[in-house]
PDB file of C-alpha atoms in Angstrom:
ATOM      1  CA  MET A   1       0.274   0.235  -0.261  1.00  0.00           C
ATOM      2  CA  GLN A   2       1.376   3.299  -0.134  1.00  0.00           C
ATOM      3  CA  GLY A   3       1.935   1.171   0.297  1.00  0.00           C
ATOM      4  CA  VAL A   4      -0.482  -0.875  -1.757  1.00  0.00           C
ATOM      5  CA  LEU A   5      -3.003  -3.393   0.181  1.00  0.00           C
ATOM      6  CA  VAL A   6      -3.250  -7.193  -1.140  1.00  0.00           C
ATOM      7  CA  PRO A   7      -5.729  -9.215   0.663  1.00  0.00           C
ATOM      8  CA  LEU A   8      -4.117 -11.619   2.949  1.00  0.00           C
ATOM      9  CA  MET A   9      -5.528 -15.502   2.918  1.00  0.00           C
ATOM     10  CA  ILE A  10      -7.256 -16.360   6.171  1.00  0.00           C
ATOM     11  CA  TRP A  11      -5.165 -19.264   8.040  1.00  0.00           C
ATOM     12  CA  LEU A  12      -6.742 -19.613  11.402  1.00  0.00           C
ATOM     13  CA  LEU A  13     -10.449 -18.518  11.352  1.00  0.00           C
ATOM     14  CA  TRP A  14     -12.977 -18.372   8.531  1.00  0.00           C
ATOM     15  CA  ILE A  15     -15.939 -16.174   7.648  1.00  0.00           C
ATOM     16  CA  PRO A  16     -18.161 -17.137   5.526  1.00  0.00           C
ATOM     17  CA  GLU A  17     -18.355 -14.349   2.433  1.00  0.00           C
ATOM     18  CA  ILE A  18     -20.859 -11.230   1.883  1.00  0.00           C
ATOM     19  CA  PRO A  19     -23.614 -12.150  -0.204  1.00  0.00           C
ATOM     20  CA  ALA A  20     -22.898  -9.478  -3.226  1.00  0.00           C
ATOM     21  CA  GLU A  21     -26.286  -6.508  -2.673  1.00  0.00           C
ATOM     22  CA  GLU A  22       6.553   5.706  -1.630  1.00  0.00           C
ATOM     23  CA  PRO A  23      10.067   4.856  -0.381  1.00  0.00           C
ATOM     24  CA  GLY A  24      10.240   3.612   3.189  1.00  0.00           C
ATOM     25  CA  LEU A  25       6.697   3.856   3.423  1.00  0.00           C
ATOM     26  CA  ARG A  26       5.565   2.044   1.080  1.00  0.00           C
ATOM     27  CA  ARG A  27       3.443  -1.347   1.582  1.00  0.00           C
ATOM     28  CA  SER A  28       1.885  -3.115  -1.636  1.00  0.00           C
ATOM     29  CA  PRO A  29      -1.549  -4.530  -0.422  1.00  0.00           C
ATOM     30  CA  ARG A  30      -2.238  -8.274  -0.180  1.00  0.00           C
ATOM     31  CA  VAL A  31      -4.665 -10.425   1.266  1.00  0.00           C
ATOM     32  CA  VAL A  32      -3.566 -12.055   4.666  1.00  0.00           C
ATOM     33  CA  GLY A  33      -5.328 -14.698   6.219  1.00  0.00           C
ATOM     34  CA  GLY A  34      -7.784 -14.647   3.730  1.00  0.00           C
ATOM     35  CA  HIS A  35      -9.991 -17.728   0.926  1.00  0.00           C
ATOM     36  CA  PRO A  36      -9.903 -18.039  -2.457  1.00  0.00           C
ATOM     37  CA  SER A  37     -12.764 -16.066  -4.004  1.00  0.00           C
ATOM     38  CA  GLU A  38     -14.559 -16.099  -7.203  1.00  0.00           C
ATOM     39  CA  VAL A  39     -15.773 -13.141  -9.464  1.00  0.00           C
ATOM     40  CA  ARG A  40     -18.912 -14.103  -9.799  1.00  0.00           C
ATOM     41  CA  ASN A  41     -19.282 -13.354  -6.034  1.00  0.00           C
ATOM     42  CA  GLN A  42     -17.843  -9.639  -6.657  1.00  0.00           C
ATOM     43  CA  PRO A  43     -18.607  -9.226 -10.257  1.00  0.00           C
ATOM     44  CA  TYR A  44     -17.348  -5.548  -9.719  1.00  0.00           C
ATOM     45  CA  MET A  45     -13.932  -6.690  -9.382  1.00  0.00           C
ATOM     46  CA  VAL A  46     -11.128  -5.851 -11.936  1.00  0.00           C
ATOM     47  CA  ASN A  47      -7.769  -5.734 -12.044  1.00  0.00           C
ATOM     48  CA  ILE A  48      -5.450  -3.273 -13.532  1.00  0.00           C
ATOM     49  CA  ARG A  49      -2.202  -3.714 -15.767  1.00  0.00           C
ATOM     50  CA  ARG A  50       0.128  -1.096 -16.587  1.00  0.00           C
ATOM     51  CA  ARG A  51       2.268  -2.012 -19.788  1.00  0.00           C
ATOM     52  CA  GLY A  52       1.245  -5.686 -19.353  1.00  0.00           C
ATOM     53  CA  ASN A  53       1.775  -6.390 -16.143  1.00  0.00           C
ATOM     54  CA  PHE A  54      -0.429  -6.541 -13.059  1.00  0.00           C
ATOM     55  CA  GLU A  55      -0.618  -2.955 -11.072  1.00  0.00           C
ATOM     56  CA  CYS A  56      -3.880  -3.209  -9.042  1.00  0.00           C
ATOM     57  CA  GLY A  57      -7.279  -3.869  -8.153  1.00  0.00           C
ATOM     58  CA  GLY A  58     -10.171  -1.922  -8.765  1.00  0.00           C
ATOM     59  CA  SER A  59     -13.821  -1.901  -8.536  1.00  0.00           C
ATOM     60  CA  LEU A  60     -16.141  -1.162 -11.805  1.00  0.00           C
ATOM     61  CA  VAL A  61     -18.656   1.991 -10.387  1.00  0.00           C
ATOM     62  CA  THR A  62     -20.428   2.227 -13.682  1.00  0.00           C
ATOM     63  CA  PRO A  63     -20.193   0.543 -17.195  1.00  0.00           C
ATOM     64  CA  HIS A  64     -17.258   3.169 -18.355  1.00  0.00           C
ATOM     65  CA  CYS A  65     -15.983   4.086 -14.935  1.00  0.00           C
ATOM     66  CA  VAL A  66     -13.486   1.922 -12.270  1.00  0.00           C
ATOM     67  CA  LEU A  67     -12.709   3.443  -8.799  1.00  0.00           C
ATOM     68  CA  THR A  68      -9.045   2.528  -7.579  1.00  0.00           C
ATOM     69  CA  ALA A  69      -6.286   3.944  -5.921  1.00  0.00           C
ATOM     70  CA  ALA A  70      -4.539   7.271  -7.119  1.00  0.00           C
ATOM     71  CA  HIS A  71      -1.089   5.927  -5.925  1.00  0.00           C
ATOM     72  CA  CYS A  72      -1.707   2.866  -8.256  1.00  0.00           C
ATOM     73  CA  LEU A  73      -1.537   5.461 -11.417  1.00  0.00           C
ATOM     74  CA  LYS A  74       2.242   7.334 -10.225  1.00  0.00           C
ATOM     75  CA  ASP A  75       3.479   9.046 -13.519  1.00  0.00           C
ATOM     76  CA  GLY A  76       1.248   7.033 -15.562  1.00  0.00           C
ATOM     77  CA  GLN A  77      -0.497   7.886 -18.905  1.00  0.00           C
ATOM     78  CA  PRO A  78      -3.687   6.617 -20.246  1.00  0.00           C
ATOM     79  CA  SER A  79      -2.350   4.476 -22.800  1.00  0.00           C
ATOM     80  CA  ASP A  80      -0.128   2.420 -20.168  1.00  0.00           C
ATOM     81  CA  PHE A  81      -3.137   1.197 -18.609  1.00  0.00           C
ATOM     82  CA  VAL A  82      -5.360  -1.772 -19.454  1.00  0.00           C
ATOM     83  CA  VAL A  83      -8.458  -2.726 -17.053  1.00  0.00           C
ATOM     84  CA  ARG A  84      -9.444  -6.758 -17.050  1.00  0.00           C
ATOM     85  CA  GLY A  85     -13.126  -7.419 -15.865  1.00  0.00           C
ATOM     86  CA  GLY A  86     -14.930 -10.503 -14.980  1.00  0.00           C
ATOM     87  CA  VAL A  87     -11.851 -12.564 -14.325  1.00  0.00           C
ATOM     88  CA  THR A  88     -10.687 -14.829 -11.506  1.00  0.00           C
ATOM     89  CA  TYR A  89      -7.511 -15.598 -12.620  1.00  0.00           C
ATOM     90  CA  LEU A  90      -4.250 -13.233 -13.291  1.00  0.00           C
ATOM     91  CA  ASN A  91      -3.840 -15.062 -16.301  1.00  0.00           C
ATOM     92  CA  ASP A  92      -7.035 -15.016 -17.876  1.00  0.00           C
ATOM     93  CA  MET A  93      -6.524 -12.599 -20.469  1.00  0.00           C
ATOM     94  CA  ARG A  94     -10.313 -12.038 -21.686  1.00  0.00           C
ATOM     95  CA  ASN A  95     -12.190  -8.855 -21.571  1.00  0.00           C
ATOM     96  CA  ALA A  96      -9.612  -6.148 -21.899  1.00  0.00           C
ATOM     97  CA  ARG A  97     -10.577  -2.442 -21.969  1.00  0.00           C
ATOM     98  CA  TYR A  98      -8.210   0.517 -22.745  1.00  0.00           C
ATOM     99  CA  VAL A  99      -8.618   3.684 -20.305  1.00  0.00           C
ATOM    100  CA  ARG A 100      -9.349   7.050 -21.806  1.00  0.00           C
ATOM    101  CA  ASN A 101      -8.818   9.236 -19.132  1.00  0.00           C
ATOM    102  CA  ILE A 102      -7.112   9.174 -15.480  1.00  0.00           C
ATOM    103  CA  LEU A 103      -8.943  11.339 -13.091  1.00  0.00           C
ATOM    104  CA  LEU A 104      -7.764  12.715  -9.874  1.00  0.00           C
ATOM    105  CA  PRO A 105      -8.708  14.729  -7.182  1.00  0.00           C
ATOM    106  CA  SER A 106      -7.099  17.855  -6.670  1.00  0.00           C
ATOM    107  CA  ALA A 107      -6.189  17.120  -2.846  1.00  0.00           C
ATOM    108  CA  TYR A 108      -4.519  13.905  -3.736  1.00  0.00           C
ATOM    109  CA  SER A 109      -1.298  13.892  -1.886  1.00  0.00           C
ATOM    110  CA  ARG A 110       1.735  11.546  -2.790  1.00  0.00           C
ATOM    111  CA  VAL A 111       3.658  12.054   0.027  1.00  0.00           C
ATOM    112  CA  THR A 112       0.296  11.806   3.054  1.00  0.00           C
ATOM    113  CA  LEU A 113      -1.873   9.317   0.488  1.00  0.00           C
ATOM    114  CA  GLU A 114      -4.844  11.893   1.899  1.00  0.00           C
ATOM    115  CA  HIS A 115      -7.860  11.378  -1.207  1.00  0.00           C
ATOM    116  CA  ASP A 116      -5.786   8.369  -2.262  1.00  0.00           C
ATOM    117  CA  VAL A 117      -8.652   7.608  -4.858  1.00  0.00           C
ATOM    118  CA  ALA A 118      -9.052   7.597  -8.542  1.00  0.00           C
ATOM    119  CA  LEU A 119     -11.372   7.402 -11.614  1.00  0.00           C
ATOM    120  CA  LEU A 120     -10.488   5.583 -14.503  1.00  0.00           C
ATOM    121  CA  GLN A 121     -12.580   6.117 -17.608  1.00  0.00           C
ATOM    122  CA  LEU A 122     -12.624   3.324 -20.247  1.00  0.00           C
ATOM    123  CA  GLN A 123     -12.512   3.351 -23.993  1.00  0.00           C
ATOM    124  CA  GLN A 124     -15.320   0.642 -24.076  1.00  0.00           C
ATOM    125  CA  PRO A 125     -17.778   0.212 -21.337  1.00  0.00           C
ATOM    126  CA  LEU A 126     -17.568  -3.311 -19.958  1.00  0.00           C
ATOM    127  CA  GLN A 127     -20.893  -4.756 -20.348  1.00  0.00           C
ATOM    128  CA  ALA A 128     -23.596  -6.398 -17.649  1.00  0.00           C
ATOM    129  CA  SER A 129     -22.245  -9.774 -19.045  1.00  0.00           C
ATOM    130  CA  ILE A 130     -18.826  -9.512 -18.118  1.00  0.00           C
ATOM    131  CA  ALA A 131     -19.131  -7.312 -14.936  1.00  0.00           C
ATOM    132  CA  GLN A 132     -21.483  -5.429 -12.741  1.00  0.00           C
ATOM    133  CA  PRO A 133     -21.070  -2.228 -11.035  1.00  0.00           C
ATOM    134  CA  ILE A 134     -21.048  -1.822  -7.441  1.00  0.00           C
ATOM    135  CA  SER A 135     -23.164   0.812  -5.604  1.00  0.00           C
ATOM    136  CA  LEU A 136     -21.087   3.535  -3.563  1.00  0.00           C
ATOM    137  CA  ALA A 137     -21.306   3.925   0.418  1.00  0.00           C
ATOM    138  CA  VAL A 138     -22.609   7.867   1.361  1.00  0.00           C
ATOM    139  CA  ARG A 139     -21.396   7.020   5.046  1.00  0.00           C
ATOM    140  CA  SER A 140     -18.182   5.884   6.633  1.00  0.00           C
ATOM    141  CA  PRO A 141     -17.962   2.275   7.863  1.00  0.00           C
ATOM    142  CA  ARG A 142     -19.169   1.906  11.436  1.00  0.00           C
ATOM    143  CA  PRO A 143     -16.298   0.697  13.960  1.00  0.00           C
ATOM    144  CA  GLY A 144     -16.692  -2.730  14.974  1.00  0.00           C
ATOM    145  CA  SER A 145     -18.208  -3.413  11.743  1.00  0.00           C
ATOM    146  CA  PHE A 146     -16.960  -6.350   9.361  1.00  0.00           C
ATOM    147  CA  VAL A 147     -15.885  -5.469   5.912  1.00  0.00           C
ATOM    148  CA  ARG A 148     -14.652  -7.316   2.907  1.00  0.00           C
ATOM    149  CA  VAL A 149     -11.158  -6.490   1.301  1.00  0.00           C
ATOM    150  CA  SER A 150     -10.206  -8.543  -1.956  1.00  0.00           C
ATOM    151  CA  GLY A 151      -7.287  -8.487  -4.363  1.00  0.00           C
ATOM    152  CA  TRP A 152      -4.070 -10.263  -6.016  1.00  0.00           C
ATOM    153  CA  GLY A 153      -1.602  -9.365  -3.384  1.00  0.00           C
ATOM    154  CA  LEU A 154       0.472 -11.060  -1.436  1.00  0.00           C
ATOM    155  CA  THR A 155      -1.119 -13.997   1.088  1.00  0.00           C
ATOM    156  CA  ASP A 156       1.516 -13.102   3.610  1.00  0.00           C
ATOM    157  CA  ASP A 157       5.040 -11.223   4.332  1.00  0.00           C
ATOM    158  CA  SER A 158       7.200 -13.876   2.778  1.00  0.00           C
ATOM    159  CA  SER A 159       5.745 -14.176  -0.364  1.00  0.00           C
ATOM    160  CA  THR A 160       7.582 -13.139  -3.312  1.00  0.00           C
ATOM    161  CA  SER A 161       4.625 -14.092  -6.129  1.00  0.00           C
ATOM    162  CA  LEU A 162       1.583 -12.792  -6.442  1.00  0.00           C
ATOM    163  CA  PRO A 163      -1.483 -15.804  -6.051  1.00  0.00           C
ATOM    164  CA  ASN A 164      -2.911 -16.445  -9.679  1.00  0.00           C
ATOM    165  CA  GLN A 165      -6.443 -16.569  -8.133  1.00  0.00           C
ATOM    166  CA  LEU A 166      -8.361 -13.869  -6.605  1.00  0.00           C
ATOM    167  CA  HIS A 167      -8.553 -13.846  -2.839  1.00  0.00           C
ATOM    168  CA  SER A 168     -10.787 -12.349  -0.115  1.00  0.00           C
ATOM    169  CA  VAL A 169     -10.902 -11.749   3.484  1.00  0.00           C
ATOM    170  CA  HIS A 170     -12.959 -10.296   6.205  1.00  0.00           C
ATOM    171  CA  VAL A 171     -11.403  -7.288   8.758  1.00  0.00           C
ATOM    172  CA  ARG A 172     -12.896  -5.359  11.368  1.00  0.00           C
ATOM    173  CA  VAL A 173     -12.994  -1.609  10.930  1.00  0.00           C
ATOM    174  CA  MET A 174     -11.222   0.495  14.021  1.00  0.00           C
ATOM    175  CA  PRO A 175     -12.159   3.275  16.241  1.00  0.00           C
ATOM    176  CA  GLN A 176     -10.297   6.107  14.061  1.00  0.00           C
ATOM    177  CA  GLN A 177      -8.330   7.364  17.443  1.00  0.00           C
ATOM    178  CA  GLU A 178      -7.016   3.844  18.078  1.00  0.00           C
ATOM    179  CA  CYS A 179      -5.881   4.164  14.484  1.00  0.00           C
ATOM    180  CA  ARG A 180      -4.149   6.956  14.709  1.00  0.00           C
ATOM    181  CA  ASP A 181      -2.165   6.167  18.072  1.00  0.00           C
ATOM    182  CA  LEU A 182      -0.593   3.250  16.188  1.00  0.00           C
ATOM    183  CA  TYR A 183       0.538   5.317  13.277  1.00  0.00           C
ATOM    184  CA  ARG A 184       1.952   8.257  15.250  1.00  0.00           C
ATOM    185  CA  GLY A 185       5.049   9.788  14.281  1.00  0.00           C
ATOM    186  CA  TYR A 186       4.646   7.175  10.923  1.00  0.00           C
ATOM    187  CA  ARG A 187       1.851   8.608   8.855  1.00  0.00           C
ATOM    188  CA  ASN A 188      -1.370  10.459   9.404  1.00  0.00           C
ATOM    189  CA  ILE A 189      -4.741   8.875   9.520  1.00  0.00           C
ATOM    190  CA  THR A 190      -6.400  11.632   8.387  1.00  0.00           C
ATOM    191  CA  ASN A 191     -10.512  12.008   7.774  1.00  0.00           C
ATOM    192  CA  SER A 192     -10.241  10.530   4.252  1.00  0.00           C
ATOM    193  CA  MET A 193      -8.989   7.511   5.653  1.00  0.00           C
ATOM    194  CA  PHE A 194      -9.942   4.521   7.871  1.00  0.00           C
ATOM    195  CA  CYS A 195      -8.489   1.159   9.119  1.00  0.00           C
ATOM    196  CA  ALA A 196      -9.650  -2.271   9.465  1.00  0.00           C
ATOM    197  CA  SER A 197      -7.568  -5.485  10.205  1.00  0.00           C
ATOM    198  CA  VAL A 198      -8.200  -8.691  12.770  1.00  0.00           C
ATOM    199  CA  PRO A 199      -4.867  -8.189  14.372  1.00  0.00           C
ATOM    200  CA  GLY A 200      -2.367 -10.943  13.828  1.00  0.00           C
ATOM    201  CA  LEU A 201      -4.473 -12.942  11.606  1.00  0.00           C
ATOM    202  CA  LYS A 202      -5.844 -10.977   8.544  1.00  0.00           C
ATOM    203  CA  ASP A 203      -5.342  -7.709   6.571  1.00  0.00           C
ATOM    204  CA  ALA A 204      -4.884  -6.367   2.993  1.00  0.00           C
ATOM    205  CA  CYS A 205      -1.267  -6.410   2.045  1.00  0.00           C
ATOM    206  CA  ALA A 206       1.113  -5.613  -0.997  1.00  0.00           C
ATOM    207  CA  ALA A 207      -0.381  -5.792  -4.185  1.00  0.00           C
ATOM    208  CA  ASP A 208      -3.844  -5.575  -3.083  1.00  0.00           C
ATOM    209  CA  SER A 209      -3.876  -1.301  -3.663  1.00  0.00           C
ATOM    210  CA  GLY A 210      -6.551   0.087  -5.494  1.00  0.00           C
ATOM    211  CA  GLY A 211      -9.233  -2.807  -4.911  1.00  0.00           C
ATOM    212  CA  PRO A 212     -12.659  -2.803  -2.882  1.00  0.00           C
ATOM    213  CA  VAL A 213     -13.400  -2.855   0.671  1.00  0.00           C
ATOM    214  CA  VAL A 214     -17.484  -3.747   0.625  1.00  0.00           C
ATOM    215  CA  ASN A 215     -19.875  -3.867   3.336  1.00  0.00           C
ATOM    216  CA  SER A 216     -22.216  -6.243   4.453  1.00  0.00           C
ATOM    217  CA  HIS A 217     -24.813  -4.631   2.504  1.00  0.00           C
ATOM    218  CA  GLY A 218     -22.841  -5.125  -0.462  1.00  0.00           C
ATOM    219  CA  PHE A 219     -21.727  -1.254  -0.712  1.00  0.00           C
ATOM    220  CA  LEU A 220     -18.422  -0.052  -1.652  1.00  0.00           C
ATOM    221  CA  VAL A 221     -16.813   1.556   1.404  1.00  0.00           C
ATOM    222  CA  GLY A 222     -13.501   2.030   0.892  1.00  0.00           C
ATOM    223  CA  VAL A 223      -9.987   1.699  -1.453  1.00  0.00           C
ATOM    224  CA  VAL A 224      -7.363  -0.669  -0.482  1.00  0.00           C
ATOM    225  CA  SER A 225      -4.491   2.421   0.201  1.00  0.00           C
ATOM    226  CA  TRP A 226      -1.773   1.713   2.466  1.00  0.00           C
ATOM    227  CA  GLY A 227       0.043   0.438   5.575  1.00  0.00           C
ATOM    228  CA  ARG A 228       3.172  -0.260   7.396  1.00  0.00           C
ATOM    229  CA  ALA A 229       5.999  -1.938   5.201  1.00  0.00           C
ATOM    230  CA  HIS A 230       6.706  -5.117   5.894  1.00  0.00           C
ATOM    231  CA  ARG A 231       3.952  -5.528   9.041  1.00  0.00           C
ATOM    232  CA  CYS A 232       0.931  -7.191   6.897  1.00  0.00           C
ATOM    233  CA  ALA A 233      -1.615  -8.181   9.874  1.00  0.00           C
ATOM    234  CA  ASP A 234       0.673  -7.357  12.461  1.00  0.00           C
ATOM    235  CA  LYS A 235      -1.543  -5.788  15.630  1.00  0.00           C
ATOM    236  CA  ASN A 236       0.146  -2.576  15.275  1.00  0.00           C
ATOM    237  CA  SER A 237      -0.143  -2.212  11.715  1.00  0.00           C
ATOM    238  CA  PRO A 238      -3.486  -2.341  10.671  1.00  0.00           C
ATOM    239  CA  GLY A 239      -4.650  -1.785   6.932  1.00  0.00           C
ATOM    240  CA  VAL A 240      -5.356   1.944   5.937  1.00  0.00           C
ATOM    241  CA  TYR A 241      -8.247   1.949   3.149  1.00  0.00           C
ATOM    242  CA  SER A 242      -9.651   5.725   1.614  1.00  0.00           C
ATOM    243  CA  ASP A 243     -12.789   6.068   3.056  1.00  0.00           C
ATOM    244  CA  VAL A 244     -15.372   6.312  -0.031  1.00  0.00           C
ATOM    245  CA  GLY A 245     -18.466   7.891   2.020  1.00  0.00           C
ATOM    246  CA  TYR A 246     -16.095  10.793   2.733  1.00  0.00           C
ATOM    247  CA  LEU A 247     -14.899  11.127  -0.194  1.00  0.00           C
ATOM    248  CA  SER A 248     -18.383  10.692  -1.854  1.00  0.00           C
ATOM    249  CA  ASP A 249     -18.854  14.250  -3.543  1.00  0.00           C
ATOM    250  CA  TRP A 250     -15.593  13.986  -5.342  1.00  0.00           C
ATOM    251  CA  ILE A 251     -16.240  10.421  -6.639  1.00  0.00           C
ATOM    252  CA  ALA A 252     -20.193  11.216  -7.690  1.00  0.00           C
ATOM    253  CA  ASP A 253     -19.472  14.292  -9.373  1.00  0.00           C
ATOM    254  CA  ASN A 254     -16.712  12.634 -11.541  1.00  0.00           C
ATOM    255  CA  ILE A 255     -18.841   9.656 -12.181  1.00  0.00           C
ATOM    256  CA  HIS A 256     -21.833  12.014 -13.351  1.00  0.00           C
ATOM    257  CA  ARG A 257     -19.609  14.220 -15.481  1.00  0.00           C
ATOM    258  CA  TYR A 258     -17.428  11.323 -16.863  1.00  0.00           C
ATOM    259  CA  CYS A 259     -19.056   8.023 -16.237  1.00  0.00           C
TER     260      CYS A 259
END
């Protein structure tokens, strides 16, 4: 995350799937403590490739637009990226859509990762037979609630290669002040962020960045953003996510204008 987060495979605890309804500070998200999943259970899930290589996850929010993390697109041009929807495995090369435009919030900061979201406008839509958009939350997730994080990120800190199959993990949203205390002196937890994990068991990790965080009602509440480097699922290093509800005005305005 600034690391980019990747869903962790669930080792010790399994929770049923919810039905559909930069340098030293960098961390690549992964799903730690999670379980293999199928894109049919998350039809909004897409993978984003930069010049042919997997870069990040994303969420289809309209047939023409994908929401992801801004840090995933660092120094990139639209022609660098291809989005694929409707695929469970990274080696499935079907359903490619080229990117027409990259939309970033003016308040986004590469240093602080404030407002770490972006919209990719696609040249051609992803039809309903391939992928289905997810509805956006307009409120922040409630502390103590569980949310589902999905991606193709590393499944533990010792992994050196990405899993081919999509993974998901359920993590608990943490009180904001508790997360601020844990990250004090490392990076500020701002109002555009929230934290979630199951300490010592489950988290997002490297390569999960940009992926969806979905609540029990099937609404997109977050985007995988960052965490402390090499500390995925550590009890003192929860995953940090961009808060879709807090950023909903910017997201909704740009969807209306471009999507």
